[in-house]
PDB file of C-alpha atoms in Angstrom:
ATOM      1  CA  THR A 222       0.695  -5.006   4.393  1.00  0.00           C
ATOM      2  CA  SER A 223       1.160  -2.808   7.518  1.00  0.00           C
ATOM      3  CA  TYR A 224      -1.130  -0.315   9.158  1.00  0.00           C
ATOM      4  CA  ALA A 225      -0.453   2.031  11.949  1.00  0.00           C
ATOM      5  CA  ALA A 226      -2.341   4.903  13.230  1.00  0.00           C
ATOM      6  CA  SER A 227      -0.936   7.293  16.219  1.00  0.00           C
ATOM      7  CA  PRO A 228      -2.558   7.169  19.927  1.00  0.00           C
ATOM      8  CA  ASP A 229      -5.193  10.032  18.884  1.00  0.00           C
ATOM      9  CA  GLY A 230      -6.131   8.236  15.998  1.00  0.00           C
ATOM     10  CA  LYS A 231      -5.415  11.896  13.722  1.00  0.00           C
ATOM     11  CA  LYS A 232      -2.907  10.324  11.682  1.00  0.00           C
ATOM     12  CA  ALA A 233      -2.256   6.732  10.304  1.00  0.00           C
ATOM     13  CA  VAL A 234      -0.164   5.000   7.859  1.00  0.00           C
ATOM     14  CA  LEU A 235      -0.194   1.636   5.468  1.00  0.00           C
ATOM     15  CA  GLN A 236       2.391   0.659   3.989  1.00  0.00           C
ATOM     16  CA  SER A 237       1.727  -2.132   1.053  1.00  0.00           C
ATOM     17  CA  LEU A 238       4.870  -4.446  -0.542  1.00  0.00           C
ATOM     18  CA  SER A 239       3.696  -7.034  -3.479  1.00  0.00           C
ATOM     19  CA  TYR A 240       5.660 -10.113  -4.040  1.00  0.00           C
ATOM     20  CA  SER A 241       3.898 -10.769  -7.051  1.00  0.00           C
ATOM     21  CA  SER A 242       5.416 -10.480 -10.341  1.00  0.00           C
ATOM     22  CA  GLY A 243       5.037 -10.086 -14.345  1.00  0.00           C
ATOM     23  CA  ARG A 244       1.630  -8.786 -15.219  1.00  0.00           C
ATOM     24  CA  ARG A 245      -0.579  -9.776 -12.703  1.00  0.00           C
ATOM     25  CA  GLY A 246       1.241  -7.630 -10.012  1.00  0.00           C
ATOM     26  CA  GLY A 247       0.447  -4.733 -11.754  1.00  0.00           C
ATOM     27  CA  GLY A 248      -3.188  -3.283 -12.408  1.00  0.00           C
ATOM     28  CA  LEU A 249      -5.972  -0.882 -10.481  1.00  0.00           C
ATOM     29  CA  ARG A 250      -5.773  -1.452  -6.650  1.00  0.00           C
ATOM     30  CA  THR A 251      -8.082  -0.402  -4.032  1.00  0.00           C
ATOM     31  CA  VAL A 252      -7.408   0.299  -0.376  1.00  0.00           C
ATOM     32  CA  TRP A 253     -10.220  -0.463   2.440  1.00  0.00           C
ATOM     33  CA  ILE A 254     -10.285   0.721   5.768  1.00  0.00           C
ATOM     34  CA  ARG A 255     -12.478   1.166   8.719  1.00  0.00           C
ATOM     35  CA  GLU A 256     -12.073   4.520   9.267  1.00  0.00           C
ATOM     36  CA  LYS A 257     -12.716   7.734   7.195  1.00  0.00           C
ATOM     37  CA  TYR A 258      -9.880  10.399   6.993  1.00  0.00           C
ATOM     38  CA  ARG A 259      -9.588  14.430   5.712  1.00  0.00           C
ATOM     39  CA  SER A 260      -6.834  13.905   3.157  1.00  0.00           C
ATOM     40  CA  THR A 261      -4.930  10.761   1.812  1.00  0.00           C
ATOM     41  CA  ARG A 262      -1.451  10.756  -0.025  1.00  0.00           C
ATOM     42  CA  LEU A 263      -0.208   8.350  -1.991  1.00  0.00           C
ATOM     43  CA  TRP A 264       3.765   7.643  -1.631  1.00  0.00           C
ATOM     44  CA  GLN A 265       5.666   5.862  -4.083  1.00  0.00           C
ATOM     45  CA  ILE A 266       9.596   5.767  -4.705  1.00  0.00           C
ATOM     46  CA  GLY A 267      11.293   8.063  -6.368  1.00  0.00           C
ATOM     47  CA  ALA A 268       8.180  10.047  -6.603  1.00  0.00           C
ATOM     48  CA  GLU A 269       6.578  13.236  -5.171  1.00  0.00           C
ATOM     49  CA  PRO A 270       3.125  12.254  -2.886  1.00  0.00           C
ATOM     50  CA  VAL A 271      -0.351  12.848  -4.438  1.00  0.00           C
ATOM     51  CA  PRO A 272      -3.592  12.976  -3.032  1.00  0.00           C
ATOM     52  CA  VAL A 273      -5.807   9.930  -3.066  1.00  0.00           C
ATOM     53  CA  GLU A 274      -9.666  10.557  -3.231  1.00  0.00           C
ATOM     54  CA  SER A 275     -12.122   8.310  -1.065  1.00  0.00           C
ATOM     55  CA  LYS A 276     -15.061   7.020  -1.066  1.00  0.00           C
ATOM     56  CA  PRO A 277     -17.596   5.084   0.955  1.00  0.00           C
ATOM     57  CA  SER A 278     -17.892   1.056   0.725  1.00  0.00           C
ATOM     58  CA  GLU A 279     -20.326  -0.522  -1.208  1.00  0.00           C
ATOM     59  CA  GLU A 280     -20.270  -3.668  -0.048  1.00  0.00           C
ATOM     60  CA  TYR A 281     -18.533  -2.819   3.739  1.00  0.00           C
ATOM     61  CA  PHE A 282     -18.523  -0.338   6.181  1.00  0.00           C
ATOM     62  CA  GLY A 283     -15.978   1.863   5.447  1.00  0.00           C
ATOM     63  CA  THR A 284     -13.688   3.604   3.270  1.00  0.00           C
ATOM     64  CA  GLU A 285     -12.444   2.868  -0.135  1.00  0.00           C
ATOM     65  CA  TYR A 286      -9.220   4.410  -1.469  1.00  0.00           C
ATOM     66  CA  PRO A 287      -9.212   3.673  -5.032  1.00  0.00           C
ATOM     67  CA  LEU A 288      -5.201   4.026  -5.876  1.00  0.00           C
ATOM     68  CA  PRO A 289      -4.243   5.485  -9.644  1.00  0.00           C
ATOM     69  CA  GLU A 290      -2.215   3.181 -12.082  1.00  0.00           C
ATOM     70  CA  THR A 291       0.636   4.432 -11.764  1.00  0.00           C
ATOM     71  CA  ALA A 292       0.578   2.574  -7.923  1.00  0.00           C
ATOM     72  CA  ALA A 293       1.576  -0.687 -10.008  1.00  0.00           C
ATOM     73  CA  GLN A 294       4.827  -0.967  -8.418  1.00  0.00           C
ATOM     74  CA  PRO A 295       5.542  -3.310  -6.214  1.00  0.00           C
ATOM     75  CA  TYR A 296       5.860  -1.363  -2.742  1.00  0.00           C
ATOM     76  CA  PHE A 297       3.369   1.762  -1.877  1.00  0.00           C
ATOM     77  CA  ALA A 298       2.305   3.476   1.560  1.00  0.00           C
ATOM     78  CA  LEU A 299      -0.976   5.721   1.908  1.00  0.00           C
ATOM     79  CA  GLU A 300      -0.731   8.513   4.868  1.00  0.00           C
ATOM     80  CA  PHE A 301      -3.880   9.402   6.549  1.00  0.00           C
ATOM     81  CA  GLU A 302      -4.862  12.691   8.022  1.00  0.00           C
ATOM     82  CA  VAL A 303      -7.908  13.429  10.277  1.00  0.00           C
TER      83      VAL A 303
END
């Protein structure tokens, strides 16, 4: 997993690549980060980007981004914008 933000903090991208195989590689995923962004889009290979809703984390200080079940493929990216 790799996270990078613009110098002014207004845009960021998180890229994730799962090396697990079989049934364990799929399922529901949630991404947590400290910052809260106004808009978030999920990018996947061969698909148009889709918006992702955010919610405050109940266990940690920060924001959770629950991903749709379609994000079960091994690679995805989240694009964040203030």
